[in-house]
mmCIF file of C-alpha atoms in Angstrom:
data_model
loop_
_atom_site.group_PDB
_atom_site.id
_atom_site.type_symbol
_atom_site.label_atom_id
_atom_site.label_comp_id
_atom_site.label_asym_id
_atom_site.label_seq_id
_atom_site.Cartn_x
_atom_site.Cartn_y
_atom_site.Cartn_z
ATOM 1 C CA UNK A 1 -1.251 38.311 -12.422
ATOM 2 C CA UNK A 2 1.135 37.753 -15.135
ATOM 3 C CA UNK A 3 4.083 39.038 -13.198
ATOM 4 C CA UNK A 4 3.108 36.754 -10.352
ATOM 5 C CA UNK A 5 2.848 33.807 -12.333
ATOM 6 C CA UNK A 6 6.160 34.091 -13.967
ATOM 7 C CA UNK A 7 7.562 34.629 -10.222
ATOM 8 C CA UNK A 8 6.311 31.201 -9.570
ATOM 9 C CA UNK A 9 7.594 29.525 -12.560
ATOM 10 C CA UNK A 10 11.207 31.016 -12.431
ATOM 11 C CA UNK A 11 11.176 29.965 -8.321
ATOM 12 C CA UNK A 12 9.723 26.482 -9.453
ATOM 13 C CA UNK A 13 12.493 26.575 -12.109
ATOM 14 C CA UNK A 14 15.165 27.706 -9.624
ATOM 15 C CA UNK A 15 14.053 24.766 -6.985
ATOM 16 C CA UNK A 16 14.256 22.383 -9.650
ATOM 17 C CA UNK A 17 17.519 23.196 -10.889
ATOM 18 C CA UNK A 18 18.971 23.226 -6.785
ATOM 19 C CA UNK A 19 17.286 19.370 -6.439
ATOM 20 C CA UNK A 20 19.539 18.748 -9.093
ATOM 21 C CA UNK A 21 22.610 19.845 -8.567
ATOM 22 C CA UNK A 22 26.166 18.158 -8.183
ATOM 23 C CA UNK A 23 25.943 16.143 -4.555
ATOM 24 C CA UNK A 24 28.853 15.059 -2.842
ATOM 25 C CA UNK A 25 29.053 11.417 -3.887
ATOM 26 C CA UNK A 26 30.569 8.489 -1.871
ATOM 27 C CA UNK A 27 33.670 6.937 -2.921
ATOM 28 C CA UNK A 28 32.788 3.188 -2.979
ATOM 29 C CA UNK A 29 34.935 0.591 -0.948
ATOM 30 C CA UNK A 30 38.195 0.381 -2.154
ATOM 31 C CA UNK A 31 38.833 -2.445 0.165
ATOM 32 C CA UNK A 32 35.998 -4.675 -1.552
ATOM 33 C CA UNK A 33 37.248 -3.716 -4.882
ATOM 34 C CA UNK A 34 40.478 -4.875 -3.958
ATOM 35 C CA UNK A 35 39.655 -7.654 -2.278
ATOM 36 C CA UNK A 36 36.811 -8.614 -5.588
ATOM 37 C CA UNK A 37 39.834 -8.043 -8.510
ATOM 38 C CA UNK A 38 42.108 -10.195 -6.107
ATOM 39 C CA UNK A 39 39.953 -13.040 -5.561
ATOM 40 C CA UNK A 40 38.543 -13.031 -9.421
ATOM 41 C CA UNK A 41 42.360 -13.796 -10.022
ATOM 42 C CA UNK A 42 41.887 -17.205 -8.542
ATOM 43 C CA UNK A 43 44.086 -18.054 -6.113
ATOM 44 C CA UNK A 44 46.898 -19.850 -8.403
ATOM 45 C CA UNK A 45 47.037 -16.495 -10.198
ATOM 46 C CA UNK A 46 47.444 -14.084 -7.336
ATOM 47 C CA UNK A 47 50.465 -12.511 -6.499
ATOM 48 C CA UNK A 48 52.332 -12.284 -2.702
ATOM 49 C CA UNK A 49 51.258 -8.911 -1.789
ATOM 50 C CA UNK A 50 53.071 -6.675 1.140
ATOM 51 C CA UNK A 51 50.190 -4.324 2.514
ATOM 52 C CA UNK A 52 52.191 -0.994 2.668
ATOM 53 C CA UNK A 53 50.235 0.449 5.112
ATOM 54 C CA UNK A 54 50.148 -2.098 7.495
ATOM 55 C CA UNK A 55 54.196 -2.805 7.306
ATOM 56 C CA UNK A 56 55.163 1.096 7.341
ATOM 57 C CA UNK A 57 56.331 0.928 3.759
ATOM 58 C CA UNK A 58 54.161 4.083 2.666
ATOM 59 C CA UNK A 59 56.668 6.483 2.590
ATOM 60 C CA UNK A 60 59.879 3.943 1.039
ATOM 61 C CA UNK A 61 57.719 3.817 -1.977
ATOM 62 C CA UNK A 62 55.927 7.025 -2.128
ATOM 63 C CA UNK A 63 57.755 9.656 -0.465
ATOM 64 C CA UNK A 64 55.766 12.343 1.038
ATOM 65 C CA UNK A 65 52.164 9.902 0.578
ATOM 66 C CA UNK A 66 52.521 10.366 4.624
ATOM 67 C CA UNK A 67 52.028 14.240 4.892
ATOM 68 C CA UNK A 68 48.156 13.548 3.375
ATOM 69 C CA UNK A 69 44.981 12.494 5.258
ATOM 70 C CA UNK A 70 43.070 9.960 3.088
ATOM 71 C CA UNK A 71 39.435 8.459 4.264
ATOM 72 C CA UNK A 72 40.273 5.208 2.589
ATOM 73 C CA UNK A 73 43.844 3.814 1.678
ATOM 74 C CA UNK A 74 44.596 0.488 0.077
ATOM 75 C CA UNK A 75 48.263 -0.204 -1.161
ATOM 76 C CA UNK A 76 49.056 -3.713 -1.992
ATOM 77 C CA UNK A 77 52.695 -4.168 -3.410
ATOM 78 C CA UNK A 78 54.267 -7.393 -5.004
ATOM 79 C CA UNK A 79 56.042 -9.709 -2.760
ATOM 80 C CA UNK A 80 58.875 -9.977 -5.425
ATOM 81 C CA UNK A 81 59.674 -7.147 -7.441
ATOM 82 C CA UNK A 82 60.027 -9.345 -10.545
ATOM 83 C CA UNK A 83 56.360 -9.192 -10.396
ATOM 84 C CA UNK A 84 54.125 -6.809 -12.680
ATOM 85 C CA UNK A 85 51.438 -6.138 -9.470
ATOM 86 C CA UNK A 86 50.584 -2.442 -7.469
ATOM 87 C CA UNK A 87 47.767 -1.046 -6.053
ATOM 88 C CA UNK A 88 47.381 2.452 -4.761
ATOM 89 C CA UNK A 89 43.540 3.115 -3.818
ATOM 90 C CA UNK A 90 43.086 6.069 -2.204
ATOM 91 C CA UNK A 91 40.574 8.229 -1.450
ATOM 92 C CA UNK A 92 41.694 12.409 -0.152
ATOM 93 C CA UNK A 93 40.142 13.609 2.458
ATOM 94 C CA UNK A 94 40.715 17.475 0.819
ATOM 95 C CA UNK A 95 39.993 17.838 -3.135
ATOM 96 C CA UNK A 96 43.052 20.240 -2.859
ATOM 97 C CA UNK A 97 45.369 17.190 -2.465
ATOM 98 C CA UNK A 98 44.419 15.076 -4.908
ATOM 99 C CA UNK A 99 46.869 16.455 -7.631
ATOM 100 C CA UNK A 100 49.474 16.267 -5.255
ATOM 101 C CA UNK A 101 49.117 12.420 -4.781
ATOM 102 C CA UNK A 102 48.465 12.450 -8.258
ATOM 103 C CA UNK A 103 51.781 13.582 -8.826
ATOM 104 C CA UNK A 104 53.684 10.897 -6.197
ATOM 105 C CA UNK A 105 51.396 8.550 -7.803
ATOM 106 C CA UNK A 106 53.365 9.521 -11.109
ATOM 107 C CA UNK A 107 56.239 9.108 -9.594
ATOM 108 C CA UNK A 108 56.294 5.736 -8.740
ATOM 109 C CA UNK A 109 55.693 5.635 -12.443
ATOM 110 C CA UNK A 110 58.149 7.405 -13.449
ATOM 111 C CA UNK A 111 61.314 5.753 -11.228
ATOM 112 C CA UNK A 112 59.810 2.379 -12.105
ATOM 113 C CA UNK A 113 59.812 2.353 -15.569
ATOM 114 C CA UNK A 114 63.302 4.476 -15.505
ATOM 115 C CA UNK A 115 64.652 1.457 -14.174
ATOM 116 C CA UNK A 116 63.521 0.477 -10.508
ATOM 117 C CA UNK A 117 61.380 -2.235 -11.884
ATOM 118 C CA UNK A 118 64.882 -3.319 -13.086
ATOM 119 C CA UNK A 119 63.545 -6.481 -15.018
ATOM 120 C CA UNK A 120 62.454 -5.543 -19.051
ATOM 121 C CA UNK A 121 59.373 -7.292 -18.128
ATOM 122 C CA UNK A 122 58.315 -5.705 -15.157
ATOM 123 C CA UNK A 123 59.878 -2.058 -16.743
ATOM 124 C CA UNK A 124 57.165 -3.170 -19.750
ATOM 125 C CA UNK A 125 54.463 -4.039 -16.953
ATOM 126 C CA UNK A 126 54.840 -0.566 -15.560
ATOM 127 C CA UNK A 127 54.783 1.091 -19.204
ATOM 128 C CA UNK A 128 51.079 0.348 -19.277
ATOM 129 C CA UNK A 129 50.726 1.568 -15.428
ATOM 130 C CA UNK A 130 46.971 3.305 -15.085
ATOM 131 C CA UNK A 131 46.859 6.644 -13.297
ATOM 132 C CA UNK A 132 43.054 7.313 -12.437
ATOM 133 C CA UNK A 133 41.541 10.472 -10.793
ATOM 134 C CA UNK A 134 37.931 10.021 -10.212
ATOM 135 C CA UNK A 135 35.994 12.993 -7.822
ATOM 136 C CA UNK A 136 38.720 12.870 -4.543
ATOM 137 C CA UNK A 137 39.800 8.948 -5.728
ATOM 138 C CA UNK A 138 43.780 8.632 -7.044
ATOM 139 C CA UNK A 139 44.318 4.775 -8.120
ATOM 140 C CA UNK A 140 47.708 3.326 -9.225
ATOM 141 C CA UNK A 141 46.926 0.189 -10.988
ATOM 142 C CA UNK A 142 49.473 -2.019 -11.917
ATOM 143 C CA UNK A 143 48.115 -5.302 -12.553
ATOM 144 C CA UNK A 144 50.835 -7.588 -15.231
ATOM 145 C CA UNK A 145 48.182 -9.422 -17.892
ATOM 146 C CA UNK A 146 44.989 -8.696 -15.733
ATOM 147 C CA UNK A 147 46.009 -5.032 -15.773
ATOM 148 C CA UNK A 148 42.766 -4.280 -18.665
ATOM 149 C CA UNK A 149 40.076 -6.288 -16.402
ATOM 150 C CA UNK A 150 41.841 -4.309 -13.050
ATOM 151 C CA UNK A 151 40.823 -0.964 -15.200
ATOM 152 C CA UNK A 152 37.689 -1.733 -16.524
ATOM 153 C CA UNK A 153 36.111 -3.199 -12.976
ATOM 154 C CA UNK A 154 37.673 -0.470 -10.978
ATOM 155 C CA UNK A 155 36.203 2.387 -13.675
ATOM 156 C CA UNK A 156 32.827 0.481 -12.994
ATOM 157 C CA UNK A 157 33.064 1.376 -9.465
ATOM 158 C CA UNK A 158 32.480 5.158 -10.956
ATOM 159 C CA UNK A 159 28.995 4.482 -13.271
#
């Protein structure tokens, strides 16, 4: 009776523990966020954006960013490249990529702040770029004086 008992209670246990495990969460809207952190700018305080993906500029900024399947992808670029504004939002469709557009990611970083911003204050801007890897999510944020509130509601997405 004893022996049968504990088989229950270790299967109860066991069932318990499966309820419980890690699901596959969804990735919330990237769009919306976008589209929320753009329009909380007000619209004197919002940059010209160029949506990369709908003018084929993908690859001119973020060479290779073309040879990876993503279920969402938002890139918003500044009009003028005086301007301290980027947004890369996307969302891998295979965890096995997501260090690899991790790593373009970086380099957009990296050539920007080496001198493609070409401004000091846009160079500075991109200094304080924010490279964020959440489940199969890569997001380039790049967002001049709002760059802290871009961060902060975008990590909220994740909670």
């Amino acid at each position: 009776m004893k022996k049968l008992l504990a088989l229950v209670l270790a299967l109860t246990l066991l069932l318990a523990l499966t309820a419980c495990g890690k699901k596959d969460a969804e990735a919330p809207d990237l769009a919306a966020y976008y589209a929320n952190f753009e329009a909380s700018l007000g619209a004197d305080n919002t940059p010209m954006v160029i949506d990369a993906n709908e003018e084929g500029f993908v690859d001119q900024f973020y060479p290779g960013l073309s040879d990876y399947s993503f279920k969402q992808s938002v890139i918003k670029l500044a009009a003028m490249n005086s301007v301290v504004y980027e947004f890369a939002l996307l969302e891998c469709e295979k965890e096995e990529d997501v260090e690899a557009v991790k790593g373009i990611l970086q380099t957009r970083i990296d050539n920007q702040v080496s001198g493609g911003a070409f401004y000091p204050e846009t160079i500075e801007g991109w200094q304080k770029a924010e490279l964020i890897v959440n489940g199969n999510v890569v997001a380039l944020i790049v967002a001049g004086g709002s760059q802290a509130d871009a961060v902060t509601a975008f990590n909220a997405l994740f909670k």
